[in-house]
Each structure stands twice: as C-alpha cells, then as structure tokens.
C-alpha cells in the first residue's frame, strides 16, 4: 500500500464533475453572453433586434401566410402574410419553365439519374463504385438526350427550358466541364512548353479580365454575326460555352495556387521514380494540389451557380425570369417578396449543400499537413 | 451600366454591318418551320405575362398569335423568345426571331439606322408621372425639387431631363433598374414620383395596396408609339404582320368580333367586311395566304377592341382607358388603311 492520500489507485481516478458554476446552462450563458460589459451590451442589442425582427418575420412567413389562393386579392382577403399560394400555383413553371406538361417526367427522370450519377463521384465508400462511375461518365449524354429529345423522344427546344431546371443545367454543366478544363489550363500555365504556356496564360488573363455579363452578351448577340447566316446555333449552348470558359479560367488560377504550394521535391521525387509527366501529375502532384485547393474550387462553383442568374439579362428565363414573367400577371402583381424569398431558399439550399460537402471532403482528406 | 450601354452600342454597330442576314422569304421559312418565331418581353403587366398554366398571354403576344392564326390557323404555333431591352434588336436582325412584339417605341433611328421596319402601332403610349395623392400636387410642373424614380438607360430618362429643363425646375433622380424595383422604392417613399410610360404606371398603380391613394399627372411628356416590328429586307413578310394588325383594327371598326365573325363570313351587305373575311375577292392571295386568313385571326384572337379589353382595358386591374387608342371614329387616332 502506498502512503498517498489519494483514495484511488493510480490510473483509476474517475472524472469528477467540474466545480459548481463552471458548467451548465448558467455558466454557458455567462461566459458566452455576459462575460464583460461590452458583451452585455452586444447581447442586449442583438436580443432587441431579434425581438424586433423575428416575430414579424415568422408571422409573415408562416402564421399569417396563405398557402392556397387563386389570386393576390384572394390572398389578401384570407390573411395579411405571405401569399405562398402564388408559388404553389406556379411551382411547375418555377421548376420546369415552359417544358411541356406531359413531358416533365423526363426532367424528373434526368434529375433522379443525376443523383445516381453524382453519388459515386462524391462518395467513395459507395458499393459497386467502379461500375457506377461508368454510369456517371455516360450520364451527360443520357441527360442531354432525355432533356432535349431526339432518337425516338419528342424534341423539346431549349427555349422551352427554364426555371430551376435551367439553373441546374447551367450550374451542373458549368461545374462538371470547367473543372477538368481548369486543371488543364493550370497545368498548361505552368508548362515548360512556351506556346502552350502563352496560350493558356493569355486565355486565362483574357477571360478573367472580362465580366461574365459581357461574355453572355457576346454569346447572345455578337456570335450571331460571326456565324454564317441561317445557322441557328442554340442560345443555351452558346451560354453554356461561355459559362464553362469563364469558370474554367477562375478554376485554373485556384488550381495553380494549389500546384504552387506543392514542394518542388515532390515532382523531383516522382521524376526520380521514373514517372512520366502525366503519371507524376496524376499520382503525385494533383492529388495534393487539388486537396489544398478544395475551398477555392468550391468557392468558384458556388459563385458560378449563383452567377447563372445573370442569364436573365439576355432573356433566358431562369427562376428570376420566370418570377418576373409571373409577376406581370395582373392576378399576382406585387408579390415580388414571396418570389425572391422562395428563390433565395433554393439557392441557399444548393450553395449550403456544396459548402457542407466541401467541409466533409476537407476533413476526409485531412492527412496532417496543417493543424486544425 | 455604362458597360452595358457600350455593349448595346457595339451590338447596334454590329447590326449595321450584318443586317442583311435575312433570307429571301421569311414566310416560306415560317411555313417550313411550322411556327412563327416571335420576340416578346420578359414580362410587362398586361402586355406580356405567363398565366398559371405557363402559357404566354397579353396584349403583345396577341399580335404573335394573330399572325400565327392567319398563317396556320393555330394560335399555339408561335415560338416565343424572351428578349430584353438590350437583346431585342440583335435577336431580330440576326434572324433569331421573325418579328418583335414587345413594347418597342417606333423611333426614327430604330426604323432607319437599325434597319428595322415598324409595321404599325398597336398601342399609343406616352411618359407620365405618378405621385401619392396626399402630396396634393395637381400638375407635373409643380414637382420642383421632387425625387423621381427613373429607369436608367431608357428614353424615359432623357425625356425626364428635357421636361424639367424646359420648365426650369429641378429634380433628384433615384436610379432604378426594373419596374418591380421602382414599385418597391416608390412604396417605401424613397422617391416622391415614379415616371415611366403611362401604361406601365397604370399597371404599377393597380398593384399597390391602395390604388386610389395615387394619381397620374395629366401631363404626358413624350410620344411612345409601341408596335410590332420586323427586319428590313422582306417586305412580303412585313405586309403579313402589318395587315394582320390592320385586320384586327378594321374588324373593330366594322363591328366584326370573334363572336360574330362566323356569321359575317358567310356574306354581308358590307363589301369591305366581305373582302376582309374572304367571302368576296381574294385579298389573302396577294400576301401569300388563303382567303380566310383574317377570319382566322379575328376568330381565334379577336378584334383590336376585344384584345384591349381582355388584357389592359377598363375592366382589368390595369384599367387603361382607350384614350388615344380608341378608333378614329370614336375620338382616338387608331386608323387602319382600307381593305380594298
């Protein structure tokens, strides 16, 4: 027996409760909200503003809102809050644009297949991932065929596409195509081959020096004049090309930042092992460079997704455009707040989802280069 | 904004060099495609909007529908392309659309320099002012020092500056981009006055909580004849659009409407009605259509008065008076050349 005063054997000391006043709700409130005079003031001011803002907001959004109505007048008769009946009546338009009613299942199917295709790409523990990735590679063609028709399906021209569907098409295509293109551009900019380097640098600098809206205008108006008369080059396709080029240039710079953070020794080690250029890039440099670039890449994606609303300026009817056309109906005129809140919700869900996924990815790939 | 303006100017310059892209026969192209490609606006209350079913409706799409009815006998054979104020002329000049029906003011430079053809006027508009009636202002000339909500980059901006300068009074411009933004600012009291085309003011007023608390000033400070247009170089196509519009106006003048057109088409005592509806002579052949072209347009879309009342007339929330847009026989200036 030892002479220690401790009643416990070594290593057997249980976790004691913290002293009174050092834990629990009261302590949390005290340390986080009222720990200093400045904090007290901030807390009170914030509480006051929340008190002023939240109850009217919730009343407007939920408690006084009208969920089923036939017109704005009808809404106003029923209650004073938001008129969600408007969104309800037009949800089809907001989702599909002018896509023919009886063919909307094709959009739904494309969306389902999209989820199936994107899962194996995002989640590497998926069962049968290798097989599924083949489907992912094929999906762009299947999706395009389902949406636009041809080969046995009724053709739906792209001027009938609109709403969230259009946003998703622009966003997903932009993201999926611009990432590989951006990586190639970033590698090209670092290349030892002068001409490739000059072309890539010139392209990146040119695109980055021009606002997206200018490129969209070029797509919608100027390109018509460069093409031979009578050739009808689809407007959406032109817009997609511009969006892809634009975001590829930005991605190239983000990826270049990642590439430059990789110590030269890594490339030299790869060389020493006899790896060729593409092998060393694919196996050694890019996995590390892309990992550190994730926040920047996702940032660019989110920006691209939100920028897709700019197409409304050249007359494509994304959700904002649909909202505008719908608000011009005298039955519903004046309900713009509802429309904008609804569209904001959609964008928030998409962008927040992307952001959370990027955090998950960063955590998963965290292999100890930086301390948390 | 200046970037956009420059770009629009650039596009207009490009239009100059490339305006002859139209092919020889638009009508043949339209018939081959099976639809009329019609450029419309992205949404103006009463003039162009989507209904709950997702179809385009309004005073402007009605013109497209009438043309489609005259050619195909089917108002659904229109391919609508939404165009903004910045893309509309290039869309037309490049052949992306066959005709524009979207609140476009007929001006000298658009008709000549941009190489477009306005085929007529379907709405005589003019810039007006709206103010809350509690301000007690009776005339726009008393608006000295007022803050004015004005859409940037439009002719209304220039008209406003001219008007205030001519009358030697000052104003403070509150620049806004869209009608909706203007409405929000106006309601919030960030501007005392909202100025745009009178039809737009009426539409905006109808959407306010208490329309009666706002008045339109008696002054109309500009001429804004709005009408459908086509590109230079195909007069046959221009004729079809022009005379479809004229047929709707003439039909109202002659008392022909979508309800009685079937009866009238069997023959009446009025030779002009007979010529219009094809029971006498063959006017349709002269524009490459059949005898019943105007009958179809009136049957399926209605005469001018019907379309007006349906979308923007006194019984709609917009509640526009016919005013200048009444027939010449009823105190307006709407006047169609005779069908002969």
XYZ file of C-alpha atoms in Angstrom:
712
model
C 0.000 0.000 0.000
C 1.262 3.418 -0.814
C 1.156 6.273 1.610
C -0.572 8.551 -0.875
C -3.584 10.499 0.363
C -5.474 9.720 -2.802
C -8.336 7.295 -2.239
C -7.879 5.945 -5.767
C -5.389 3.508 -7.187
C -3.015 5.025 -9.787
C -4.799 5.355 -13.123
C -8.173 4.722 -11.537
C -9.056 8.339 -10.866
C -12.589 8.902 -12.129
C -13.666 12.050 -13.991
C -15.036 14.376 -11.372
C -17.750 16.903 -12.032
C -16.413 20.392 -12.620
C -16.728 22.783 -9.665
C -20.110 24.413 -9.248
C -20.517 27.454 -11.523
C -18.053 26.156 -14.107
C -20.528 24.255 -16.268
C -24.156 24.032 -17.191
C -26.517 26.425 -18.826
C -25.947 29.307 -16.443
C -22.222 29.151 -16.958
C -22.581 28.910 -20.744
C -24.841 31.934 -20.788
C -22.476 33.810 -18.542
C -19.258 33.063 -20.431
C -20.732 33.467 -23.903
C -23.191 36.285 -23.457
C -22.467 38.316 -20.326
C -18.763 37.938 -19.612
C -17.857 41.627 -19.986
C -19.660 44.956 -20.161
C -19.088 45.034 -23.904
C -20.532 41.571 -24.289
C -23.515 42.525 -22.188
C -24.244 45.474 -24.439
C -23.840 43.384 -27.581
C -26.121 40.696 -26.203
C -28.820 43.147 -25.261
C -28.682 44.980 -28.568
C -28.793 41.717 -30.527
C -31.652 40.417 -28.430
C -33.554 43.612 -29.048
C -33.104 43.387 -32.803
C -34.054 39.737 -32.878
C -37.138 40.574 -30.873
C -37.998 43.277 -33.362
C -37.272 41.225 -36.485
C -38.114 37.599 -35.815
C -41.753 37.713 -34.665
C -42.955 39.822 -37.635
C -40.875 37.683 -39.967
C -42.314 34.422 -38.685
C -45.796 35.891 -38.702
C -45.356 36.940 -42.303
C -43.733 33.729 -43.447
C -45.806 31.167 -41.564
C -48.576 32.181 -39.210
C -50.295 34.839 -41.324
C -49.352 33.274 -44.619
C -51.837 31.987 -47.186
C -50.913 28.661 -48.704
C -53.681 28.160 -51.221
C -55.156 31.025 -53.203
C -56.317 31.941 -56.672
C -55.083 35.492 -56.891
C -53.398 38.178 -54.866
C -56.776 39.669 -53.956
C -57.895 36.290 -52.719
C -54.735 36.096 -50.585
C -55.341 39.492 -49.078
C -58.903 38.559 -48.199
C -57.740 35.448 -46.397
C -54.820 36.806 -44.420
C -52.174 39.507 -44.272
C -48.975 37.461 -44.535
C -47.040 35.948 -47.396
C -49.050 34.657 -50.318
C -47.446 31.259 -50.863
C -50.455 30.272 -52.908
C -48.813 32.149 -55.768
C -45.702 29.979 -55.573
C -47.893 26.900 -55.202
C -49.838 27.696 -58.357
C -46.691 28.341 -60.300
C -44.355 25.766 -58.842
C -44.411 23.882 -62.135
C -43.266 26.941 -64.013
C -40.598 27.742 -61.466
C -39.270 24.205 -61.716
C -39.577 23.371 -65.408
C -40.003 26.692 -67.201
C -42.022 26.098 -70.351
C -41.193 22.426 -70.625
C -44.352 20.702 -71.944
C -46.503 19.337 -69.117
C -46.775 15.837 -70.456
C -43.002 15.564 -70.890
C -41.959 16.789 -67.467
C -41.323 13.240 -66.323
C -38.214 13.409 -68.484
C -36.844 16.248 -66.395
C -37.686 14.363 -63.203
C -36.039 11.217 -64.512
C -32.953 13.189 -65.525
C -32.750 14.626 -62.038
C -33.020 11.193 -60.442
C -30.370 9.803 -62.758
C -28.237 12.823 -61.964
C -28.337 11.949 -58.283
C -27.459 8.345 -59.089
C -24.621 9.542 -61.286
C -23.225 12.052 -58.840
C -23.278 9.800 -55.765
C -20.350 7.553 -56.721
C -18.346 10.636 -57.658
C -18.909 12.297 -54.310
C -18.936 9.280 -52.011
C -16.062 6.871 -52.363
C -17.371 4.205 -49.992
C -20.268 3.504 -52.259
C -20.843 -0.150 -53.029
C -20.004 -1.113 -56.614
C -18.474 2.313 -57.099
C -16.348 1.322 -60.071
C -19.370 0.141 -62.013
C -21.386 3.192 -61.042
C -18.647 5.515 -62.234
C -19.143 4.191 -65.739
C -22.728 5.282 -65.478
C -21.591 8.696 -64.234
C -19.405 9.044 -67.294
C -22.324 8.201 -69.544
C -24.803 10.394 -67.706
C -24.097 13.675 -69.571
C -25.149 12.030 -72.816
C -28.174 10.321 -71.305
C -29.228 13.530 -69.564
C -28.849 15.601 -72.702
C -30.828 13.076 -74.686
C -33.621 12.926 -72.099
C -33.921 16.693 -71.798
C -33.661 17.732 -75.413
C -35.138 14.672 -77.105
C -34.341 13.161 -80.470
C -33.694 9.463 -81.223
C -37.252 8.447 -80.574
C -38.095 11.035 -77.947
C -40.068 14.143 -78.793
C -37.737 17.096 -79.268
C -38.015 19.914 -76.717
C -36.221 23.034 -77.868
C -34.052 24.751 -75.322
C -36.082 27.955 -75.432
C -38.707 25.992 -73.519
C -36.262 25.200 -70.728
C -36.453 27.443 -67.729
C -36.724 27.795 -64.005
C -34.715 25.713 -61.577
C -34.165 23.166 -64.285
C -32.280 25.730 -66.331
C -30.242 26.800 -63.315
C -29.322 23.189 -62.632
C -28.387 22.563 -66.255
C -26.165 25.624 -66.367
C -24.705 25.007 -62.914
C -24.037 21.294 -63.297
C -22.667 21.561 -66.821
C -20.520 24.512 -65.842
C -19.118 22.705 -62.820
C -18.605 19.355 -64.499
C -16.897 20.674 -67.610
C -14.964 23.569 -66.161
C -13.103 21.536 -63.520
C -11.130 19.342 -65.937
C -10.684 22.280 -68.270
C -9.460 24.454 -65.414
C -6.966 21.802 -64.305
C -5.621 21.515 -67.829
C -5.298 25.275 -68.066
C -3.495 25.431 -64.729
C -1.048 22.751 -65.834
C -0.651 24.496 -69.168
C 0.155 27.744 -67.478
C 2.986 26.004 -65.605
C 4.157 24.095 -68.625
C 7.736 24.236 -69.898
C 6.439 24.372 -73.456
C 6.353 28.041 -74.318
C 3.492 28.076 -76.772
C 1.199 26.098 -74.506
C 2.102 28.332 -71.606
C 1.471 31.506 -73.591
C -1.851 30.306 -74.944
C -3.065 29.222 -71.526
C -1.876 32.379 -69.792
C -3.386 34.547 -72.497
C -6.702 32.744 -72.336
C -6.892 32.890 -68.543
C -5.964 36.534 -68.356
C -8.370 37.491 -71.119
C -11.346 35.682 -69.628
C -10.593 36.908 -66.139
C -10.332 40.436 -67.426
C -13.873 40.426 -68.787
C -17.074 40.357 -66.724
C -19.312 37.326 -67.192
C -22.174 39.506 -68.284
C -20.091 40.756 -71.218
C -19.381 37.198 -72.277
C -23.071 36.421 -72.070
C -23.862 39.374 -74.280
C -21.269 38.202 -76.748
C -22.921 34.785 -76.666
C -26.390 36.154 -77.184
C -25.787 38.896 -79.716
C -22.338 39.121 -81.271
C -21.860 35.436 -82.060
C -24.844 35.593 -84.376
C -22.847 37.796 -86.669
C -19.705 35.690 -86.763
C -21.630 32.599 -87.746
C -22.841 32.063 -91.284
C -26.349 33.431 -91.908
C -29.119 30.984 -91.287
C -27.125 28.749 -88.994
C -29.058 28.546 -85.785
C -26.581 27.899 -83.031
C -28.570 27.239 -79.916
C -28.557 30.144 -77.470
C -28.366 27.933 -74.392
C -25.390 26.098 -75.868
C -23.637 29.403 -76.513
C -24.349 30.472 -72.949
C -23.081 27.158 -71.575
C -19.838 27.500 -73.507
C -19.290 30.988 -72.136
C -20.094 29.939 -68.574
C -17.709 26.995 -68.834
C -14.883 29.116 -70.234
C -15.440 31.756 -67.587
C -15.367 29.429 -64.642
C -12.529 27.358 -66.125
C -10.314 30.448 -66.143
C -11.055 31.116 -62.483
C -10.597 27.472 -61.554
C -7.272 27.412 -63.358
C -5.983 30.122 -61.065
C -7.326 28.374 -57.972
C -5.678 25.120 -59.013
C -2.463 26.940 -59.864
C -2.405 28.203 -56.282
C -2.601 24.584 -55.162
C 0.100 23.484 -57.589
C 2.492 26.143 -56.398
C 2.064 25.062 -52.809
C 3.430 21.599 -53.628
C 7.159 21.496 -52.855
C 9.387 21.004 -55.853
C 10.811 17.915 -54.197
C 7.589 16.070 -54.867
C 7.956 16.452 -58.620
C 11.639 15.610 -58.435
C 10.891 12.520 -56.383
C 8.314 11.469 -58.950
C 10.855 12.033 -61.695
C 13.410 10.020 -59.803
C 10.985 7.132 -59.653
C 10.763 7.189 -63.404
C 7.227 8.535 -63.646
C 6.360 10.326 -66.845
C 4.856 13.840 -66.742
C 1.224 12.780 -66.762
C 1.896 9.969 -64.312
C 3.628 12.239 -61.851
C 0.869 14.784 -62.171
C -1.912 12.248 -61.775
C -0.329 10.206 -58.999
C 1.732 12.703 -57.046
C 1.140 16.379 -57.655
C -2.546 16.821 -58.479
C -3.965 14.763 -55.597
C -2.102 17.017 -53.189
C -2.694 20.231 -55.090
C -6.417 19.645 -55.548
C -6.770 18.785 -51.887
C -5.496 22.140 -50.771
C -7.500 23.858 -53.486
C -10.833 22.458 -52.350
C -12.079 25.584 -50.544
C -11.194 27.740 -53.531
C -12.694 25.334 -56.026
C -15.961 25.063 -54.144
C -15.967 28.815 -53.787
C -15.752 29.149 -57.559
C -18.508 26.586 -58.024
C -20.820 28.420 -55.658
C -20.065 31.666 -57.441
C -20.742 30.042 -60.799
C -24.018 28.579 -59.596
C -25.246 31.937 -58.404
C -23.937 33.740 -61.475
C -26.237 31.591 -63.557
C -28.991 34.038 -62.639
C -27.281 36.580 -64.905
C -28.740 34.803 -67.920
C -31.985 36.596 -67.198
C -30.385 39.696 -68.717
C -30.086 38.033 -72.103
C -33.648 36.750 -71.970
C -33.260 33.194 -70.704
C -35.913 32.500 -68.119
C -34.165 31.200 -65.034
C -36.197 31.290 -61.785
C -35.789 35.054 -61.561
C -37.010 35.460 -65.133
C -39.947 33.146 -64.526
C -40.688 35.178 -61.423
C -40.706 38.361 -63.418
C -42.972 36.976 -66.122
C -45.289 35.570 -63.459
C -45.405 38.812 -61.511
C -46.551 40.579 -64.673
C -49.793 38.660 -64.473
C -52.182 41.225 -63.021
C -53.708 38.482 -60.887
C -50.488 38.201 -58.923
C -48.768 41.509 -59.414
C -46.926 42.897 -56.404
C -45.895 39.640 -54.758
C -42.215 40.017 -55.553
C -41.074 39.438 -51.955
C -42.553 35.945 -51.967
C -40.818 35.148 -55.239
C -37.432 36.376 -54.081
C -37.648 34.644 -50.706
C -38.574 31.408 -52.439
C -35.744 31.637 -54.963
C -33.294 32.630 -52.239
C -34.262 29.494 -50.346
C -33.491 27.329 -53.372
C -30.092 28.917 -53.884
C -29.298 28.745 -50.201
C -30.042 25.026 -50.061
C -27.877 24.312 -53.098
C -24.957 26.507 -52.090
C -25.054 25.455 -48.441
C -25.076 21.836 -49.567
C -21.984 22.408 -51.684
C -20.282 24.175 -48.839
C -21.015 21.382 -46.355
C -19.784 18.796 -48.818
C -16.525 20.662 -49.233
C -16.029 20.701 -45.469
C -16.704 16.958 -45.349
C -14.188 16.441 -48.135
C -11.563 18.560 -46.438
C -11.958 16.609 -43.205
C -11.798 13.297 -45.004
C -8.670 14.227 -46.906
C -7.054 15.838 -43.893
C -3.779 13.996 -43.620
C -1.895 16.261 -41.313
C -0.391 18.991 -43.449
C -1.986 21.673 -41.352
C -3.125 21.776 -37.766
C -6.818 22.243 -37.055
C -24.468 50.398 -66.515
C -22.091 52.212 -68.807
C -20.543 48.891 -69.760
C -23.936 47.621 -70.805
C -24.680 50.749 -72.743
C -21.384 50.454 -74.578
C -22.084 46.874 -75.309
C -25.547 47.628 -76.608
C -23.997 50.280 -78.791
C -21.483 47.736 -80.014
C -24.252 45.337 -80.808
C -26.080 48.059 -82.687
C -22.953 48.765 -84.718
C -22.648 45.088 -85.461
C -26.267 45.146 -86.534
C -25.347 47.755 -89.116
C -22.817 45.518 -90.762
C -24.777 42.353 -90.635
C -28.378 43.346 -91.070
C -28.706 41.676 -94.441
C -28.652 38.203 -92.995
C -32.352 37.717 -93.603
C -33.180 35.153 -96.208
C -35.399 35.848 -99.173
C -38.688 34.502 -97.947
C -39.497 34.694 -94.258
C -42.981 33.380 -94.919
C -41.553 30.267 -96.585
C -39.174 29.788 -93.672
C -42.012 30.202 -91.207
C -44.195 27.728 -93.066
C -41.333 25.252 -93.263
C -40.573 25.598 -89.556
C -44.244 25.277 -88.667
C -44.197 28.209 -86.273
C -43.722 31.960 -86.080
C -40.653 32.934 -84.082
C -41.832 35.846 -82.044
C -39.726 38.009 -79.753
C -41.556 39.205 -76.664
C -40.589 40.996 -73.490
C -39.664 39.236 -70.278
C -42.775 40.482 -68.549
C -44.774 43.691 -68.587
C -48.086 43.659 -66.690
C -50.962 43.264 -69.120
C -48.675 43.384 -72.137
C -46.785 40.120 -71.678
C -47.015 37.645 -68.852
C -47.335 33.923 -68.188
C -50.636 32.576 -66.940
C -50.966 29.916 -64.242
C -50.735 27.237 -66.895
C -47.387 28.558 -68.106
C -48.557 29.996 -71.428
C -47.683 33.459 -72.659
C -50.576 35.881 -72.589
C -51.011 39.586 -73.027
C -51.534 42.422 -75.408
C -48.237 41.850 -77.246
C -48.288 38.050 -77.585
C -51.796 38.521 -79.006
C -50.192 40.021 -82.111
C -47.949 36.963 -82.479
C -50.962 34.723 -82.027
C -52.931 36.620 -84.641
C -50.109 36.220 -87.155
C -49.887 32.507 -86.365
C -53.646 32.210 -86.721
C -53.548 33.974 -90.086
C -50.824 31.687 -91.412
C -51.504 28.356 -89.721
C -54.956 28.696 -88.203
C -53.434 27.756 -84.838
C -52.514 30.298 -82.160
C -50.209 27.818 -80.472
C -47.840 27.757 -83.442
C -45.702 30.528 -82.017
C -42.212 30.008 -80.697
C -41.747 32.708 -78.102
C -38.305 34.034 -77.447
C -37.991 36.352 -74.495
C -35.854 39.347 -75.277
C -34.677 42.145 -73.047
C -34.308 45.776 -73.951
C -30.684 45.035 -74.768
C -31.029 41.912 -76.868
C -34.247 42.568 -78.753
C -32.877 44.258 -81.877
C -29.997 41.885 -82.435
C -32.331 38.945 -81.957
C -34.480 40.318 -84.757
C -31.648 41.407 -87.033
C -29.839 38.089 -86.736
C -32.938 36.092 -87.593
C -33.349 34.528 -84.183
C -36.914 35.827 -84.275
C -39.144 36.683 -87.230
C -40.938 39.531 -85.544
C -40.851 41.516 -82.333
C -43.966 42.368 -80.374
C -42.647 43.775 -77.166
C -43.442 47.354 -76.137
C -40.965 48.868 -78.530
C -41.182 52.555 -79.334
C -41.152 53.449 -83.013
C -38.382 55.971 -83.459
C -36.513 57.369 -86.436
C -33.178 55.784 -85.696
C -34.626 52.360 -84.930
C -36.581 52.387 -88.158
C -33.665 53.540 -90.297
C -30.285 53.099 -88.654
C -31.022 49.752 -87.034
C -32.606 48.554 -90.293
C -35.910 47.531 -88.789
C -39.430 48.016 -90.092
C -42.193 49.022 -87.740
C -45.344 47.674 -89.316
C -47.786 49.755 -87.322
C -48.753 50.884 -83.858
C -50.734 48.706 -81.515
C -50.530 50.996 -78.530
C -50.019 54.760 -78.359
C -48.238 55.347 -75.106
C -46.542 58.335 -73.518
C -44.448 59.023 -70.473
C -46.361 60.136 -67.409
C -45.914 60.712 -63.695
C -47.475 59.022 -60.698
C -47.475 60.545 -57.215
C -49.242 59.835 -53.932
C -52.372 61.981 -53.886
C -51.613 63.107 -50.316
C -48.857 65.321 -51.731
C -51.610 67.404 -53.258
C -49.754 68.174 -56.462
C -52.027 68.950 -59.392
C -49.572 69.238 -62.234
C -46.171 67.817 -63.082
C -44.931 71.374 -63.421
C -45.292 71.771 -59.643
C -42.839 68.986 -58.984
C -39.896 71.307 -58.320
C -37.302 69.564 -56.147
C -39.056 66.214 -56.182
C -37.152 62.926 -56.088
C -38.029 60.853 -59.112
C -37.694 57.089 -59.578
C -36.447 56.552 -63.092
C -35.268 53.509 -65.019
C -31.710 54.052 -66.142
C -30.604 53.787 -69.744
C -34.033 54.328 -71.245
C -35.548 57.100 -73.298
C -37.705 57.976 -70.297
C -34.575 59.196 -68.528
C -33.809 61.630 -71.350
C -37.423 62.762 -71.635
C -37.481 63.487 -67.919
C -34.355 65.634 -68.091
C -35.801 67.518 -71.066
C -39.122 68.126 -69.382
C -37.642 69.508 -66.184
C -35.160 71.639 -68.073
C -37.828 73.095 -70.333
C -39.915 74.037 -67.328
C -36.970 75.390 -65.369
C -37.485 73.150 -62.343
C -35.142 70.744 -60.626
C -35.427 67.112 -59.591
C -33.396 64.488 -57.864
C -33.116 61.236 -59.805
C -33.387 57.942 -57.948
C -31.980 55.463 -60.474
C -33.611 52.037 -60.561
C -33.316 49.074 -62.867
C -36.680 47.357 -63.131
C -40.331 48.172 -62.736
C -40.514 46.000 -59.649
C -37.633 47.839 -58.027
C -39.331 51.113 -58.828
C -42.520 49.938 -57.196
C -40.673 48.921 -54.029
C -38.819 52.229 -53.838
C -41.944 54.214 -54.524
C -43.944 52.375 -51.880
C -41.135 52.838 -49.365
C -41.200 56.560 -50.064
C -37.632 56.748 -51.323
C -38.949 58.734 -54.256
C -41.926 61.089 -54.433
C -42.623 60.485 -58.080
C -42.412 57.483 -60.375
C -42.149 58.154 -64.059
C -42.390 55.701 -66.928
C -44.833 55.017 -69.753
C -48.387 55.764 -68.689
C -49.489 52.177 -69.327
C -46.739 50.965 -67.006
C -47.763 53.492 -64.360
C -51.353 52.306 -64.527
C -50.209 48.711 -64.186
C -47.988 49.572 -61.235
C -50.725 51.562 -59.575
C -53.110 48.641 -59.849
C -50.696 46.530 -57.813
C -50.388 48.995 -54.922
C -52.202 48.336 -51.657
C -54.489 51.315 -52.130
C -54.543 52.362 -55.796
C -56.896 55.242 -55.083
C -54.227 56.957 -52.978
C -52.082 57.567 -56.044
C -52.754 59.797 -59.007
C -51.377 60.054 -62.511
C -50.452 63.579 -63.543
C -52.314 64.976 -66.539
C -49.051 65.721 -68.380
C -47.847 63.181 -70.909
C -44.359 64.320 -71.790
C -43.412 62.100 -74.696
C -44.771 60.191 -77.655
C -44.268 56.438 -77.354
C -45.958 54.674 -80.243
C -45.455 50.991 -79.478
C -45.791 48.478 -82.237
C -44.665 45.211 -83.736
C -41.629 45.249 -85.990
C -39.761 43.085 -88.463
C -36.320 43.432 -90.042
C -35.552 45.219 -93.271
C -35.361 43.271 -96.444
C -38.530 41.222 -96.582
C -41.468 43.450 -97.413
C -43.743 40.478 -98.075
C -43.299 39.309 -94.504
C -43.742 42.871 -93.211
C -47.013 43.026 -95.171
C -48.365 39.954 -93.441
C -47.658 41.273 -89.968
C -48.842 44.781 -90.865
C -52.122 43.669 -92.391
C -52.838 41.178 -89.645
C -52.671 44.063 -87.209
C -54.739 46.219 -89.566
C -57.290 43.445 -89.927
C -57.805 43.445 -86.153
C -58.270 47.203 -86.102
C -60.539 47.200 -89.160
C -62.582 44.382 -87.662
C -63.354 46.510 -84.655
C -64.257 49.425 -86.886
C -66.615 47.245 -88.899
C -68.144 45.634 -85.831
C -66.677 42.214 -86.539
C -65.620 40.305 -83.434
C -64.693 36.765 -82.507
C -68.310 36.058 -81.619
C -69.992 37.105 -84.856
C -67.198 36.518 -87.333
C -68.504 33.117 -88.402
C -71.886 34.574 -89.277
C -70.341 37.571 -91.031
C -68.016 35.349 -93.052
C -70.962 33.801 -94.843
C -71.506 37.140 -96.534
C -72.908 40.518 -95.524
C -74.190 43.639 -97.226
C -70.946 45.439 -96.435
C -68.412 44.781 -99.201
C -65.447 45.698 -97.008
C -66.406 43.071 -94.439
C -66.760 40.596 -97.270
C -63.339 41.462 -98.609
C -61.806 41.300 -95.136
C -63.287 37.912 -94.316
C -62.751 36.460 -97.764
C -66.305 35.946 -98.971
C -65.653 38.433 -101.747
C -62.446 38.841 -103.756
C -59.197 37.194 -102.709
C -57.072 39.602 -100.701
C -55.274 36.723 -98.994
C -53.646 35.585 -102.206
C -51.975 38.982 -102.542
C -49.972 38.342 -99.374
C -49.365 34.677 -99.981
C -52.113 33.380 -97.722
C -55.544 31.928 -98.352
C -58.893 33.733 -98.344
C -59.741 33.054 -94.727
C -56.546 34.444 -93.137
C -58.165 37.466 -91.484
C -61.211 35.443 -90.472
C -58.918 33.068 -88.587
C -57.012 35.854 -86.849
C -60.227 37.515 -85.692
C -61.903 34.245 -84.788
C -59.012 32.954 -82.730
C -57.612 36.134 -81.201
C -60.340 38.734 -81.531
C -60.513 42.239 -82.910
C -58.363 45.036 -81.513
C -61.000 46.194 -79.039
C -61.538 42.696 -77.692
C -57.829 42.149 -77.127
C -57.524 45.550 -75.488
C -60.408 44.901 -73.123
C -59.195 41.412 -72.324
C -55.717 42.349 -71.198
C -55.418 46.027 -70.338
C -58.889 47.557 -70.640
C -61.061 49.281 -68.058
C -62.358 46.014 -66.587
C -58.899 44.596 -65.920
C -56.859 45.524 -62.836
C -54.701 47.668 -65.108
C -57.752 49.628 -66.132
C -56.436 51.650 -69.056
C -58.873 53.884 -70.925
C -58.897 53.621 -74.677
C -57.898 57.291 -74.908
C -55.675 57.795 -77.938
C -56.091 54.115 -78.704
C -59.777 54.441 -79.497
C -60.789 54.181 -83.133
C -60.621 57.358 -85.153
C -64.398 57.222 -85.314
C -64.564 57.340 -81.527
C -62.177 60.148 -80.735
C -58.922 58.226 -80.854
C -56.251 58.041 -83.541
C -56.419 54.352 -84.359
C -56.859 54.246 -88.102
C -56.296 51.377 -90.472
C -55.969 51.796 -94.240
C -58.916 50.270 -96.080
C -59.101 46.657 -97.184
C -59.502 47.049 -100.884
